Every structure is written in C-alpha cells, then in structure tokens.
Coordinates of C-alpha atoms and ligand atoms in Angstrom, one line a residue:
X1 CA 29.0 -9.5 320.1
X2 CA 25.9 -11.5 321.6
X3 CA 24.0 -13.7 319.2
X4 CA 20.4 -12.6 317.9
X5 CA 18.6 -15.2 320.1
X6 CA 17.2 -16.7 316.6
X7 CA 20.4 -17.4 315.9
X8 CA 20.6 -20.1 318.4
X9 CA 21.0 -23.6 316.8
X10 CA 17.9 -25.6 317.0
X11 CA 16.2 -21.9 318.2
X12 CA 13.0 -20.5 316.4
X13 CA 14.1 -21.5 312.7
X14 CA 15.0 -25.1 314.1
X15 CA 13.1 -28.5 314.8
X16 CA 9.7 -26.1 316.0
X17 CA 8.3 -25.9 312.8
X18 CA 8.6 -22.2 312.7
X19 CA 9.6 -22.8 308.8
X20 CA 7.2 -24.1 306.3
X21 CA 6.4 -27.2 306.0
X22 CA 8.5 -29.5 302.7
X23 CA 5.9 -30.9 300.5
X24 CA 8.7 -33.7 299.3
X25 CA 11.8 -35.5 301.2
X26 CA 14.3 -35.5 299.0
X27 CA 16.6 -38.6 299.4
X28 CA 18.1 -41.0 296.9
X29 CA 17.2 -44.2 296.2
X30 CA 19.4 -47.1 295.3
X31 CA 17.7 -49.2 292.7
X32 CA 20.4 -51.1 291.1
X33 CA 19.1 -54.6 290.1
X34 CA 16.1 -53.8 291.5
X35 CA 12.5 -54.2 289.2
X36 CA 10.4 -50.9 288.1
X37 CA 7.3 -50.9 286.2
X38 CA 6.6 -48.0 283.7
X39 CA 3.1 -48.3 282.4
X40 CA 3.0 -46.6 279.1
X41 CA 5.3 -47.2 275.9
X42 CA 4.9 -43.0 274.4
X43 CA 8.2 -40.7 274.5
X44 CA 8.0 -39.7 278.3
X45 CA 7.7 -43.1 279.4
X46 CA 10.9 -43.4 277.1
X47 CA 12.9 -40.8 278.9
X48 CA 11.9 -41.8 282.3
X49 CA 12.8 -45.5 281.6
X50 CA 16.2 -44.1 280.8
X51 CA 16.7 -42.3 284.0
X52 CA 15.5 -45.7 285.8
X53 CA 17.9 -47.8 283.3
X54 CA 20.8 -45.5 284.2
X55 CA 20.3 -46.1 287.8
X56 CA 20.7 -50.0 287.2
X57 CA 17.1 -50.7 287.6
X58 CA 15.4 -54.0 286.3
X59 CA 12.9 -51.9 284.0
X60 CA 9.6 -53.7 282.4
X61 CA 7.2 -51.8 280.4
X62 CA 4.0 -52.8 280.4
X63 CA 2.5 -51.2 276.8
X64 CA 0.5 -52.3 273.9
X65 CA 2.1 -49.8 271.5
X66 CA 5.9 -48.1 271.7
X67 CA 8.2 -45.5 271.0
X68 CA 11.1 -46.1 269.0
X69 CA 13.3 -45.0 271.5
X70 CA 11.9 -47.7 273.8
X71 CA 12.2 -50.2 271.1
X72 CA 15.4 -49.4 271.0
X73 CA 15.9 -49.7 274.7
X74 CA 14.0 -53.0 274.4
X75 CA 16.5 -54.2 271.5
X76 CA 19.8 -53.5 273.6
X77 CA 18.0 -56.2 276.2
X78 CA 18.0 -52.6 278.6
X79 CA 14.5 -53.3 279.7
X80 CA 11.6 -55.9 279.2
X81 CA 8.6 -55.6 277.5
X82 CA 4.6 -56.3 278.2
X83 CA 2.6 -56.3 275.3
X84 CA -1.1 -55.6 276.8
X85 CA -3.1 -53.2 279.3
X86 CA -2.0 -52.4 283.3
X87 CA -3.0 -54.7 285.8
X88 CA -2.5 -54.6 289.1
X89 CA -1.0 -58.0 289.3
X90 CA 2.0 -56.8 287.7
X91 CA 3.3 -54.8 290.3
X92 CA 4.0 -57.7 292.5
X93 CA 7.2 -57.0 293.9
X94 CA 7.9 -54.2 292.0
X95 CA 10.5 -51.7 294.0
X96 CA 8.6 -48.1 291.9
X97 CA 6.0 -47.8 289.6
X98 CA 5.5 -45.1 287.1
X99 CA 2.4 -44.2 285.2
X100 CA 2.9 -42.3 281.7
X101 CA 0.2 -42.8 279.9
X102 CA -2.6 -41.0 278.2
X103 CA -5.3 -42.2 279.8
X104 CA -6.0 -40.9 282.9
X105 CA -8.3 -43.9 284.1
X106 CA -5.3 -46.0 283.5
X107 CA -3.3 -43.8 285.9
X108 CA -5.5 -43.8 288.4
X109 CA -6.0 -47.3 288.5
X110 CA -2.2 -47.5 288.3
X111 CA -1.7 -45.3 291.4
X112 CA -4.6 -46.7 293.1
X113 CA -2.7 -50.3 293.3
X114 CA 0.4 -48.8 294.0
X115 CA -0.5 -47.3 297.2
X116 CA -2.5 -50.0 298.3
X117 CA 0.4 -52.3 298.5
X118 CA 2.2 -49.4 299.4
X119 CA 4.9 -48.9 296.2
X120 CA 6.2 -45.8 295.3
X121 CA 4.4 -44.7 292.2
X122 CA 4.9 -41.1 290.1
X123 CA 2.1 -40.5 287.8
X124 CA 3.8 -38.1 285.0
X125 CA 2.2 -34.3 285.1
X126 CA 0.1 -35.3 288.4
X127 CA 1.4 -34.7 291.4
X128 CA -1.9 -35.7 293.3
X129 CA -1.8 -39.7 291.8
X130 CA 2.3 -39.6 292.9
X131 CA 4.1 -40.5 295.9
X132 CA 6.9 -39.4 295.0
X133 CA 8.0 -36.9 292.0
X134 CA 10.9 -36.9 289.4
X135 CA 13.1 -33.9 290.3
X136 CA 15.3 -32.0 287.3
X137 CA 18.2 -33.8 287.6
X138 CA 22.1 -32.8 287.4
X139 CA 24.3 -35.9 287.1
X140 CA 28.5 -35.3 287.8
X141 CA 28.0 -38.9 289.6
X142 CA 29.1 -39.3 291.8
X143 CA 28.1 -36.2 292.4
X144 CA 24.2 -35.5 292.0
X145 CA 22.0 -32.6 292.5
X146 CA 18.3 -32.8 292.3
X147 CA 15.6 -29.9 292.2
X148 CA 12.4 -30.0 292.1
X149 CA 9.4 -27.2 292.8
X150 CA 7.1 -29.9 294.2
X151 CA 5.4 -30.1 291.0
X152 CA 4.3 -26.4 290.8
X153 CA 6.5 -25.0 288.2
X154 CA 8.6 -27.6 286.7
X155 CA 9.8 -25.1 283.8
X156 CA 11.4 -22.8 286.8
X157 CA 12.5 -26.3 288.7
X158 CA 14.5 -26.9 285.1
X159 CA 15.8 -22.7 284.9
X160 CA 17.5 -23.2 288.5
X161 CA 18.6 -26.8 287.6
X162 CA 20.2 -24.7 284.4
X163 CA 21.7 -21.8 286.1
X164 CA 23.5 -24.5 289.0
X165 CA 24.7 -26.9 285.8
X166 CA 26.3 -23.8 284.7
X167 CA 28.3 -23.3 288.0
X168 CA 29.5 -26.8 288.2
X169 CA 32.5 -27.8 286.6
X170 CA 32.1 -30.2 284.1
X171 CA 34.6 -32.7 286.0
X172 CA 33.1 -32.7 289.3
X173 CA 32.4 -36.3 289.1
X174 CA 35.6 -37.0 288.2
X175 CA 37.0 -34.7 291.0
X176 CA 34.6 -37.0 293.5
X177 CA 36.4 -40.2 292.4
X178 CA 39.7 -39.1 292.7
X179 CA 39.7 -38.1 296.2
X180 CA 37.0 -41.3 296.8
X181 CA 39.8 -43.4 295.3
X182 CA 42.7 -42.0 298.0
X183 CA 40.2 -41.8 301.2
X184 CA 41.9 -45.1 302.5
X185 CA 45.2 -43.3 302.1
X186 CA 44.5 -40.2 304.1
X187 CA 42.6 -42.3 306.9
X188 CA 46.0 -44.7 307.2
X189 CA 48.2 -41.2 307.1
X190 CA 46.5 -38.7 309.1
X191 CA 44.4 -38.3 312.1
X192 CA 40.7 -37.3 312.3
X193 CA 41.4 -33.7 312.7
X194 CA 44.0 -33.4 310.3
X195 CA 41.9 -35.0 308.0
X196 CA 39.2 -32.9 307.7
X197 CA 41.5 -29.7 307.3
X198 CA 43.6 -31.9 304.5
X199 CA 40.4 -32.3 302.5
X200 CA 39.5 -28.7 302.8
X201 CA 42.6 -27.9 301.1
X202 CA 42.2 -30.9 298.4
X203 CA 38.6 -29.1 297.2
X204 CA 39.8 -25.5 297.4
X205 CA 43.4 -26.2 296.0
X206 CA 46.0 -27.0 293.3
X207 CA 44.7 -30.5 293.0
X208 CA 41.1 -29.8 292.8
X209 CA 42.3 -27.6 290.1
X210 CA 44.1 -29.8 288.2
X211 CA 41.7 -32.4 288.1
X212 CA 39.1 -30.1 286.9
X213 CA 40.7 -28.9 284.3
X214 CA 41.8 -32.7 283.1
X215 CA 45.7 -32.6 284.3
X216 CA 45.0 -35.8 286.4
X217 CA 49.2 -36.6 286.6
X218 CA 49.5 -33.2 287.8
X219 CA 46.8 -33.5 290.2
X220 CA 48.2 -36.7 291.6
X221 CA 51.8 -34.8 292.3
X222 CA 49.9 -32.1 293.9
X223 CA 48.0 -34.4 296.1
X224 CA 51.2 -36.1 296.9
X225 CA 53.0 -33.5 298.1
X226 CA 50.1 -32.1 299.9
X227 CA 50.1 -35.1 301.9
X228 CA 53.7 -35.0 302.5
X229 CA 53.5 -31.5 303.6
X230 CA 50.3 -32.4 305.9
X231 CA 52.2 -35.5 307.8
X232 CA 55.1 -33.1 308.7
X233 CA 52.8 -30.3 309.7
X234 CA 50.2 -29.6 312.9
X235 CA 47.3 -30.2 310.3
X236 CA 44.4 -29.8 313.0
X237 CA 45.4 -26.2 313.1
X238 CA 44.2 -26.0 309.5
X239 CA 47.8 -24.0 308.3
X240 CA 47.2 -23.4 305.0
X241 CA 49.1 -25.0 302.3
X242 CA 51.1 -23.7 299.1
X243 CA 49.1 -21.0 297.1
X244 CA 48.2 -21.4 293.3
X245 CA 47.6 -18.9 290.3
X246 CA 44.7 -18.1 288.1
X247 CA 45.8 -16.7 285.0
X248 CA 42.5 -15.6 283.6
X249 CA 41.6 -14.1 280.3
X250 CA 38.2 -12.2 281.4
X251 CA 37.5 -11.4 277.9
X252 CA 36.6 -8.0 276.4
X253 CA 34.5 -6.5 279.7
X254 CA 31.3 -8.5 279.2
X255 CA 30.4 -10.6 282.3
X256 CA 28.6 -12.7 280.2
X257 CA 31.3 -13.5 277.6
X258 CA 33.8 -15.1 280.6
X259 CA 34.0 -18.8 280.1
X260 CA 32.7 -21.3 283.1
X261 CA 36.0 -22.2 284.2
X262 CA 36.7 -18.6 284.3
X263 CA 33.8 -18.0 286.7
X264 CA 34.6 -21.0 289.0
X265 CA 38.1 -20.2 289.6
X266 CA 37.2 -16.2 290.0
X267 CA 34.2 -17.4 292.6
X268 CA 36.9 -19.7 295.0
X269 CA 40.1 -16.8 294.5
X270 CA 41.1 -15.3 297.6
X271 CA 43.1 -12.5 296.0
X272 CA 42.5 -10.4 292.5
X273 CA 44.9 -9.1 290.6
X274 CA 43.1 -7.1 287.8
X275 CA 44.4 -4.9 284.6
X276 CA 42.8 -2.0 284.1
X277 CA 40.7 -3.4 281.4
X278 CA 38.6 -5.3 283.6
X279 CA 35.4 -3.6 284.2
X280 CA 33.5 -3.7 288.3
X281 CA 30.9 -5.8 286.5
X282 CA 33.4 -8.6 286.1
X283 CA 35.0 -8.1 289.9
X284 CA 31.5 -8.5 290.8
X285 CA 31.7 -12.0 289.9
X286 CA 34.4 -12.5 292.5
X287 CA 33.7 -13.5 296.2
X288 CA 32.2 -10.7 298.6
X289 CA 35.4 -11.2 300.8
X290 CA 38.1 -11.2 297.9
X291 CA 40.4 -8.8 298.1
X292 CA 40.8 -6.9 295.0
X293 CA 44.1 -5.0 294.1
X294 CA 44.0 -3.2 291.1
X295 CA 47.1 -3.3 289.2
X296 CA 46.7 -1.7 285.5
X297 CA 49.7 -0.1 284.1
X298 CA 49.7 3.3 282.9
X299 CA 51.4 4.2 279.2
X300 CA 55.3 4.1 279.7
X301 CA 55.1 2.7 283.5
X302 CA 58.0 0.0 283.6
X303 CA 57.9 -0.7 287.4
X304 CA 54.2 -1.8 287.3
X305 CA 54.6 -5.6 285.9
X306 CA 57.9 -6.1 288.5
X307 CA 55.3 -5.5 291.3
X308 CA 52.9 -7.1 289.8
X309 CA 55.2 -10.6 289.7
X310 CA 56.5 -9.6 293.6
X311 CA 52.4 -9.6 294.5
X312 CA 51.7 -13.0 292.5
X313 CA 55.1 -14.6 294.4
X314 CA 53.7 -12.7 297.9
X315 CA 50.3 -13.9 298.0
X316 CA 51.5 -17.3 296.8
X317 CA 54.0 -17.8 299.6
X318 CA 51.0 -17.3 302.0
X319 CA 49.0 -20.0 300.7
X320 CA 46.7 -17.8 299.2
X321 CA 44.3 -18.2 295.7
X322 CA 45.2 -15.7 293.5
X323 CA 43.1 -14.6 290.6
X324 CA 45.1 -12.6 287.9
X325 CA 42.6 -11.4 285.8
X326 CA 43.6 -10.1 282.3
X327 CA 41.9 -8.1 279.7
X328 CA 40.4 -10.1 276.3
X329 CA 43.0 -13.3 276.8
X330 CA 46.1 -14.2 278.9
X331 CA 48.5 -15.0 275.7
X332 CA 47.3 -12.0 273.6
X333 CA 49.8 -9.2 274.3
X334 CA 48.7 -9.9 277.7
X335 CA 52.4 -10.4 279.1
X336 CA 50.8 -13.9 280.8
X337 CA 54.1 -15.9 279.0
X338 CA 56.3 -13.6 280.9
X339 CA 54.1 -14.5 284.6
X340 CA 54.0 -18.0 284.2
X341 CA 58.0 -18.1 283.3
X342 CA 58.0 -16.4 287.1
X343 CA 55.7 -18.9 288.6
X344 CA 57.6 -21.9 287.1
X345 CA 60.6 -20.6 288.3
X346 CA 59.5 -20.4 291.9
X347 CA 57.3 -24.1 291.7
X348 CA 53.9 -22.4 292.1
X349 CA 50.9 -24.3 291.1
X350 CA 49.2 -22.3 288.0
X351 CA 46.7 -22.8 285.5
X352 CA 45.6 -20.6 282.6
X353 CA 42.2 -19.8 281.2
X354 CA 42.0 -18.7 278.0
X355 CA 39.5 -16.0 277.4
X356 CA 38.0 -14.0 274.6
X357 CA 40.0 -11.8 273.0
X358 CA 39.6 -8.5 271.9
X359 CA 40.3 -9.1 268.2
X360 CA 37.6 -11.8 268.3
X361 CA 35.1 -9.8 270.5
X362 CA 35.5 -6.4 267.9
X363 CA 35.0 -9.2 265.0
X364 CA 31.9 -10.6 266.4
X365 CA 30.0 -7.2 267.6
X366 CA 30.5 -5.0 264.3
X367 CA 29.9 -8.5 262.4
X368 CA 33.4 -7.9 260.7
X369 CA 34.0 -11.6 260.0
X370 CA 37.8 -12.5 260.3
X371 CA 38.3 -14.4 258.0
X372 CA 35.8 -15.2 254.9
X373 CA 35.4 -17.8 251.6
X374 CA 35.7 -14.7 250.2
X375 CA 37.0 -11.9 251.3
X376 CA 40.4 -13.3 253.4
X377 CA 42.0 -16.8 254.1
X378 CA 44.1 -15.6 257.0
X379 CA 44.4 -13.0 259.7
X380 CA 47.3 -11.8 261.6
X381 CA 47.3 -10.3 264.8
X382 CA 49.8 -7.0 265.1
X383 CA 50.4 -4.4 268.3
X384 CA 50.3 -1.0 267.2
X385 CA 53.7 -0.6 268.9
X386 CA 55.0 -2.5 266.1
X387 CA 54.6 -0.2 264.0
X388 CA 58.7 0.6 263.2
X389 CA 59.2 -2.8 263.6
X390 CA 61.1 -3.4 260.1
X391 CA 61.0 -7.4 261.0
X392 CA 57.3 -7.3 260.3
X393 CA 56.2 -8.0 256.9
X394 CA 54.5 -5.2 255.8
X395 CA 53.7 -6.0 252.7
X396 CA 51.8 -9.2 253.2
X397 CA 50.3 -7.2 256.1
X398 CA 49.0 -5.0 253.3
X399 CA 47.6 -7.3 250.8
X400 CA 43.7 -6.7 250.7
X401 CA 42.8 -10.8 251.2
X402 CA 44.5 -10.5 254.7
X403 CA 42.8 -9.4 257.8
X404 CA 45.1 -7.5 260.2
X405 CA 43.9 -6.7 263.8
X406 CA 45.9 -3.9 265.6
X407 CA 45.9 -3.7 269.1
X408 CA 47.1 -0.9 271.0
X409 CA 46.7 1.4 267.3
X410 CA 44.6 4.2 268.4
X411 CA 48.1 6.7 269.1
X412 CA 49.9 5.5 266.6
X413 CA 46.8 5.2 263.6
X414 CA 48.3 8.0 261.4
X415 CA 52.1 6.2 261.4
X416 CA 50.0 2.7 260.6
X417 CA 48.0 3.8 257.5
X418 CA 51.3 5.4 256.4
X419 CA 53.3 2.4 256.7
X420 CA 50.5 0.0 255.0
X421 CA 50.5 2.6 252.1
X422 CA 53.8 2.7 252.0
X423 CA 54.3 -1.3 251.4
X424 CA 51.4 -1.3 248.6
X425 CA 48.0 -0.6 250.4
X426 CA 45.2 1.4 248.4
X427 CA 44.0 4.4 249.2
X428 CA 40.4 2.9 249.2
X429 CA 41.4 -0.5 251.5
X430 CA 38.7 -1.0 253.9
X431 CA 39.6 -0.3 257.5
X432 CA 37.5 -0.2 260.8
X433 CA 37.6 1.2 264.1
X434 CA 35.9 -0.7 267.1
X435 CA 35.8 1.3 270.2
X436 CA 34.9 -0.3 273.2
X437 CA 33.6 -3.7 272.4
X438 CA 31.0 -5.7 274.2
X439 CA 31.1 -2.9 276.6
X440 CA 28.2 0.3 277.1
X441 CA 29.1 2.7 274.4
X442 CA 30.6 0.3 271.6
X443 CA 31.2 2.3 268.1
X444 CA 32.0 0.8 265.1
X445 CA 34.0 3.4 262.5
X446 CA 34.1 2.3 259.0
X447 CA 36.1 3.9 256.0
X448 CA 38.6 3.6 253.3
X449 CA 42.0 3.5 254.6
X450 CA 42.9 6.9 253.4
X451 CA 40.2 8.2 255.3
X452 CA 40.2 5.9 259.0
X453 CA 42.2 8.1 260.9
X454 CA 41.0 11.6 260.7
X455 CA 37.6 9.6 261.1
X456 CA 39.2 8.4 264.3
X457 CA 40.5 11.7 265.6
X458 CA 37.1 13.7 264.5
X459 CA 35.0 11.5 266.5
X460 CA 37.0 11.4 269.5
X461 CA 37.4 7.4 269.6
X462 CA 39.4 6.6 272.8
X463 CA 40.9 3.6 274.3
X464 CA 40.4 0.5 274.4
X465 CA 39.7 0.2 270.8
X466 CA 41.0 -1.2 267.6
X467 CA 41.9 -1.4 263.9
X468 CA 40.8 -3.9 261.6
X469 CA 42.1 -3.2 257.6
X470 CA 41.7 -5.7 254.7
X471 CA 38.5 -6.6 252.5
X472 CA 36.1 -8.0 255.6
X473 CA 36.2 -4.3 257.1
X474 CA 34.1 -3.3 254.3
X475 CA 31.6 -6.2 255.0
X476 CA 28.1 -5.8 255.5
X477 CA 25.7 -9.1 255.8
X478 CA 22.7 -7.1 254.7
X479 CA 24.5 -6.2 251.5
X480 CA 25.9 -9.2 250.4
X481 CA 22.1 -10.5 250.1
X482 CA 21.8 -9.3 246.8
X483 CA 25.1 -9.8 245.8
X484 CA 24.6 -13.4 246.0
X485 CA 21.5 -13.1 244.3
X486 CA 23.4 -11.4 241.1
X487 CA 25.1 -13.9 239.0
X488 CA 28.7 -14.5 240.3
X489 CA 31.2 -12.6 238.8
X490 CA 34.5 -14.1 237.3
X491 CA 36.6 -13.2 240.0
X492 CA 34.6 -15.4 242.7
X493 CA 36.6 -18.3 243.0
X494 CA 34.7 -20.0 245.9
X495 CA 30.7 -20.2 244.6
X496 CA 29.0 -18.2 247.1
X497 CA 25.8 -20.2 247.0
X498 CA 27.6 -22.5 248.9
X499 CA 28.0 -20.7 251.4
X500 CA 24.4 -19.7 251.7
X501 CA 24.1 -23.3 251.9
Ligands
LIG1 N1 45.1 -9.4 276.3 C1 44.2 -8.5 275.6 C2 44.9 -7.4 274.9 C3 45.6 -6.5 275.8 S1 46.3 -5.1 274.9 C4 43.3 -9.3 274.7 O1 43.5 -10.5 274.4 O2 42.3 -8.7 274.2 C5 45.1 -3.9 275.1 C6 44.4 -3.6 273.8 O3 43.5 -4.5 273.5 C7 43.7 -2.3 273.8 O4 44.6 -1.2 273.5 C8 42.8 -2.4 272.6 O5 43.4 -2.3 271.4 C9 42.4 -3.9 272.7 N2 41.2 -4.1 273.5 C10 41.0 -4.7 274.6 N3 39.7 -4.7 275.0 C11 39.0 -4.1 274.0 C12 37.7 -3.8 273.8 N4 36.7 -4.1 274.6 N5 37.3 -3.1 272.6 C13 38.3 -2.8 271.7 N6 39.6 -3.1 271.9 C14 40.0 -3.7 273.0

C-alpha cells in the first residue's frame, strides 16, 4: 500500500503550519516553595489559592476583606496574608500573579505590572489581561490532565474535562507510583528494548488490573512474575505475556447503567465473550478491533457453558484480554462462581465486576421499591427453575412483608402462583411483571396474584422479564401521597412521616 503523501511525518500537517495556530502552550509548571501573589480575598481567589497551595506554592494574598475559606487557609499557616490594596511593589520576586478581584482597574493595574517585569499573571474571566490561563483540571497525580478552550467556552472546557474524568480509573495515580516506584528494577533487569515491551504489558495487563482495582499484593505477584517471565524470554520481540479475564456484569442492557470499571476493562479487552442478554449497544462500548464471539445458551443446551470455559482457557493461553460479559451481574444466576473455579484452577489472572442486576434494574424502572419501612423488611432472590425445589421455603417466600424476585419465571408463572398459594399466599397478593427493563419496550404488568399470569399470557410478555410478588408490587408513589396525609392507621408500626422526612 503506498502512503497518502500527507501522511508523511513532518509532511503537510507537520512543522509548516498547515494546522491552526494554538492560542496557549500547555506545559506544567513546578512551583513548589516557590512565592504567588493572588490579589483579591472573594471565593474564586479562595479556590485558585487552593490549586496554587496544592502545588506547594508560597501563596500571599494581598486583600482588605476575605472569604472564610481563605481565612481558613490563612489559619492552617497554608498561605499569608496582606491586609490593604495591590501595589506593584509586591510582586517583587513573585514566581505568578493572579488577579481576582472585582474591580477591573485593580486588574489592569495588576496585569499591567506583571508584564512589565515579565511575571506570569491570569486575571480571572479575562483572558486579554492573562498570560497565561487556568485550565479544568483532572488530578490522579501523578498523573494530570489539563483542558482548556483558550478561554472561549470554559463550561464546554469543564463537559470534556467531565466526560475524560469519567474514563479514568480512579487509581491511576496510584497505578503511576507503583510502576514509578519499580523503574530502577526493570532498568537493572532488562535491556532498553525489552523494556519498553515489559511496560506495555504492565499498563495493558494483570498488574495494571490489580492495582486499579486496589489488590496492590496481588499486583505486586503479577509484576513479579512478569518480570521473571520477561528475563527468561526474547522481550524485544514484544511476545505477549499470560492473558487475564473480565468477568463483567453489564447490567440489564442499558449502556448507561454499566459501572466505570466496567467500561475501562470492556475498552482495553481483546476478546468478548457475551450472553445473549447483552444488547449491540453495550458491544459498542468495546474496541473497534475486538473480536466479539457471541456465546448465549439456548433453553436446555448443556454443551454451551463447557465451550464457553474451553474459549476463556484458549484465549487465555494466548495471552489474550478477555471480556466475559454477562447479563444484569456476574454472581446472580449468572454461573460466574462456576468460571472463576475454572480460572483458579488453571492460575489465570481474573477480576470480577459486579454489575446491576436485573432484580434491582425491574425494582428501580417500575419504582417497585424492594424493600420498604412499610411494606417489606427483606427480599429474597429465587430462579423460576426452582420452582419444585421442596428445599425452598415456600412459605416464608409467601408471606406478604417479603419481596421475592423470580428470575427465569416467565415459563413456569402458572406452577409459581400455584405453589405460593399453596403454602398460604392470598388470592389478592400483589405481584408484578417487568418485561424488558431499562431496555426499548420496557412493560410493567401489575395485578393480584390470582390474576398475574393470564395477565402475562394475554399480553404476550416474553423474555427477559420477571416476577416480583409481596406488598411493594402493589406500590404506587403517587398514591401513597395522600395516604400519608390521612391519619396513620393502627397497623403502621414505623410513622410514615418519618419517612417523608
Ligand atoms: N445474571 C443476570 C441474570 C441472568 S438469568 C442478572 O444478574 O440479572 C436471566 C434472567 O434474568 C431472565 O430470564 C430474566 O428473568 C432476568 N432478566 C435479565 N435482564 C432482564 C431485563 N432487562 N428485564 C427483566 N428481566 C431481566
């Protein structure tokens, strides 16, 4: 293939100046010990003279008034204080200068003096008195990203600052130090190639992984025998080390209900595993070049999790990332006990994510709340499989204070009301169907118990859905408006006032 002649480094979009030009440099600037002047004692002087503090700048404020939040600064002996006006004396050997006042012929005169003796100054909100800008700031030091939109839209600067804070794992920093505290280590064991390729595999591997999720022993026994392995192999060829599993719960189908962690790991996977209740909108999530093998099991197929646990130990064995995403969460008749049991038994790295499941998800969308002051003290989760299970208790399962979720019901809805009737449940005890929730098309079905499942059948509900029976299926948060209004009646142990409260 021959390279579009743009393509060329340093071609067209290189040093020529064919791309626009950057308003702002953006560098970082060591100021610890060093003296800053803020001018201005208000509530944004206050939150840049924390930013400065935090850097290990000598801060003095020159104010006649302050905040209380600078006070407070000024107690803790953080920064020093001026009582009187701005004069250009005190910026003497001053390393920045900031201007947050008020008045805008005090910042003028402020950035006035700066620049004539040539000291960075920021004049808040004005980007013409400023030589140099605050950008929104992301801080996993060691690890730091700044963004800024040149002053033109600071509100947008702060959205993309929000959506790449989102993205980042809350232990990056801690990630940093880690391998910062073992880069003497690596330099003494392995050569400059090898080196580069070992940290590769550091970022985008088990220990990474581990330290992110806040298993730091692990992490150090993964780095170990990384290392090991690195010494003995050709590491400048970059062979890839041992492969890990994501056991992740992608919740009930909603992209927007998967946990961070959930998104970071699905983002660096090099293979997907998915059930059949994860949706495309989800596996859109993933990496363009992911492979994605989908591996849902149809009623009755008994072959389908053995291949699943030969594709998790296959993909492994290569060195490979593997994603294994699962419907609602991992440990909630998700069969995730019985993969990890396989992975510990052949020492591969893992690491599960819980995610939201379905019982929770139904709760939340048709407002049925779980449990309630009122209504029910406990809730017990129950596969509609069960449902000749003589172990079960059926009759605490049928007590109306109880919340029972079934999962898997929809078949088997007609055998469950029977049985709950059967061990002392009302004709009239509230049930509720949720089909498909968080997901296009969600229903809720409400009736008496006696009534759910022709409900069920006559409106066609099909999988994935399920049943929720006890007192909260009948609960309705406009309705109970009045109700608390009304004088309590003597059965209402727990004064619902309170809870309005
Ligand atoms: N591990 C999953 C459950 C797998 S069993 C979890 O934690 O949610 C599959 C059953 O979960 C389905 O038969 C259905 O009863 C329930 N389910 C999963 N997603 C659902 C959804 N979006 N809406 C309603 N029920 C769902």
């Amino acid at each position: 293939m021959r390279p579009a002649p743009e393509s060329a480094p340093g071609g067209a979009a290189g040093l020529s100046g064919a791309r626009a030009r950057m308003d702002y440099l953006p560098v970082f600037l060591r100021l610890d010990g060093r003296p800053a002047l803020i001018v201005g004692g208000g509530r944004v002087a206050a939150r840049k003279v924390a930013w400065l503090v935090r850097a290990g700048a000598r801060v003095t404020v020159v104010a006649p008034g302050m905040h209380t939040d600078l006070e407070a600064c000024i107690n803790r002996a953080e920064c020093a204080h001026l009582q009187r006006g701005f004069e250009p004396g005190q910026l003497a050997g001053m390393a920045l200068v900031v201007a947050a006042t008020d008045d805008r012929a005090v910042n003028v005169a402020v950035s006035d003096a700066a620049r004539q003796r040539n000291i960075p100054v920021n004049v808040v909100d004005s980007p013409e008195l400023s030589t140099f800008i605050f950008p929104a700031i992301i801080d996993r030091s060691p690890i730091l990203v700044a963004v800024s939109s040149a002053g033109a839209a600071p509100v947008l600067a702060r959205r993309v600052r929000e959506q790449i804070e989102a993205l980042l794992p809350a232990r990056l920093g801690r990630l940093a130090r880690f391998m910062g505290e073992r880069r003497g280590d690596v330099q003494k064991a392995l050569g400059f190639l090898a080196r580069r390729a070992f940290w590769e595999r550091i970022v985008t591997g088990a220990t990474a992984t581990r330290v992110l999720a806040g298993n730091e022993a692990g992490a150090a026994s993964a780095f170990a025998s990384e290392l090991r392995t690195s010494q003995l192999t050709s590491c400048a060829t970059g062979a890839s080390g041992s492969g890990e599993v994501y056991l992740i719960g992608s919740g009930p189908g909603d992209p927007d209900l998967l946990t961070l962690r959930a998104l970071q790991l699905l983002q660096q996977a090099d293979v997907i595993l998915y059930d059949r209740l994860v949706p495309d909108a989800i596996l859109e999530r993933a990496r363009r070049d992911a492979e994605r093998i989908a591996v849902g099991k149809e009623v009755g197929d008994r072959t389908q999790q053995q291949r699943i646990h030969q594709l998790l130990l296959q993909f492994a064995a290569a060195g490979k990332r593997v994603a294994r995403l699962k419907g609602g969460d991992p440990f909630v008749f998700g069969r995730g006990g019985e993969e990890i049991e396989l992975l510990a038994a052949h020492n591969i790295p893992y690491i599960v994510v819980p995610g939201i499941t379905a019982a929770l998800a139904a709760a939340a969308c048709a407002e049925i709340p779980l449990t309630h002051r009122r209504l029910a003290h406990s809730v017990t989760f129950v596969t509609g499989h069960a449902v000749g299970d003589t172990q079960l208790d059926w009759q605490a399962l049928a007590a109306l204070h109880h919340t029972v979720v079934f999962y898997m019901g929809l078949a088997q809805l007609p055998a469950i009301v029977a049985r709950l009737r059967a061990a002392g449940a009302r004709a009239d005890h509230p049930a509720a169907v949720i089909e498909r929730a968080a997901l296009p098309g969600q229903r809720v079905l409400r009736a008496e118990l006696q009534h759910i499942a022709a409900l069920a059948a006559g409106e066609q509900v099909a999988p994935p859905a399920l049943l929720i029976v006890g007192a909260v299926a009948a609960f309705s948060a406009a309705d109970a408006l009045p109700r608390l209004a009304a004088p309590l009646s003597a059965k209402v142990t727990n004064p619902p006032a309170e809870a309005l409260a």
